[in-house]
XYZ file of C-alpha atoms in Angstrom:
87
model
C -15.635 -8.308 9.998
C -15.929 -11.095 6.984
C -14.772 -8.531 4.539
C -11.553 -7.871 6.937
C -11.133 -11.341 6.601
C -11.511 -11.856 2.893
C -9.155 -8.933 2.336
C -6.601 -10.298 4.887
C -6.365 -13.433 3.277
C -6.329 -12.228 -0.277
C -3.365 -9.646 0.668
C -1.598 -12.984 2.451
C -1.937 -14.795 -1.073
C -0.537 -11.479 -3.256
C 2.287 -11.575 -0.685
C 3.296 -15.011 -0.166
C 1.565 -17.710 -2.399
C 2.676 -16.969 -5.677
C -0.187 -18.065 -7.135
C -1.461 -17.810 -10.196
C -5.238 -18.512 -9.603
C -7.295 -17.483 -6.435
C -10.999 -18.285 -5.976
C -13.576 -16.623 -3.926
C -16.823 -18.254 -3.021
C -19.852 -16.583 -0.734
C -22.571 -19.239 -0.172
C -25.106 -19.850 2.224
C -25.473 -23.635 3.574
C -27.351 -24.780 6.314
C -28.095 -21.480 8.171
C -24.515 -20.632 7.987
C -22.707 -18.004 5.908
C -19.345 -19.777 4.261
C -16.611 -18.078 2.770
C -14.417 -20.359 0.742
C -11.296 -19.091 -0.954
C -8.645 -21.462 -2.648
C -5.413 -20.744 -4.515
C -2.833 -22.677 -6.074
C -0.257 -21.498 -5.031
C 2.926 -22.855 -2.779
C 1.243 -23.705 0.172
C 2.582 -23.751 3.562
C 3.398 -25.938 6.567
C 1.882 -24.206 9.737
C 5.152 -25.479 11.739
C 7.007 -23.113 9.443
C 4.969 -19.951 9.766
C 5.619 -17.576 12.466
C 2.768 -16.714 14.921
C 2.150 -13.380 12.818
C -0.682 -11.168 13.167
C -2.404 -11.764 10.053
C -3.384 -15.689 10.725
C -4.079 -14.169 14.606
C -5.869 -11.276 13.182
C -8.050 -13.809 10.947
C -9.088 -16.374 13.677
C -10.131 -13.281 16.130
C -12.516 -11.829 13.741
C -13.697 -15.696 12.991
C -14.202 -15.928 16.474
C -15.753 -12.506 17.174
C -18.225 -13.826 14.832
C -19.444 -17.240 16.624
C -17.415 -18.795 13.361
C -15.165 -21.495 12.491
C -11.927 -21.654 10.244
C -10.302 -24.329 8.516
C -7.296 -23.897 6.698
C -6.075 -26.774 4.342
C -2.561 -26.546 3.019
C 0.933 -28.115 2.894
C 4.261 -27.237 1.112
C 3.370 -26.890 -2.736
C -0.267 -27.576 -1.981
C -1.849 -24.452 -2.581
C -4.461 -23.650 0.339
C -8.209 -23.671 0.952
C -9.485 -21.329 3.770
C -12.824 -22.417 4.831
C -15.108 -20.056 7.181
C -18.374 -20.710 8.213
C -20.336 -18.159 10.258
C -23.590 -18.519 11.820
C -26.880 -16.248 10.236
């Protein structure tokens, strides 16, 4: 599931972000698997994003893994997506 989440985030970055850089980190911290994906693209506003299948699919997969997801973004500020899943 984490592989598919990564795929969806990377696909969204390629399609929408106009980023020149994408960083992917996979770490183990405090008995959790932590996936951090960061880009330097145009970012977005949650209010302006329709409830698309992509973000909903990501959240559903993270929930299935009993994990948590946090997305930090703003227009012009890129995106940092942080996902924590218990080991």
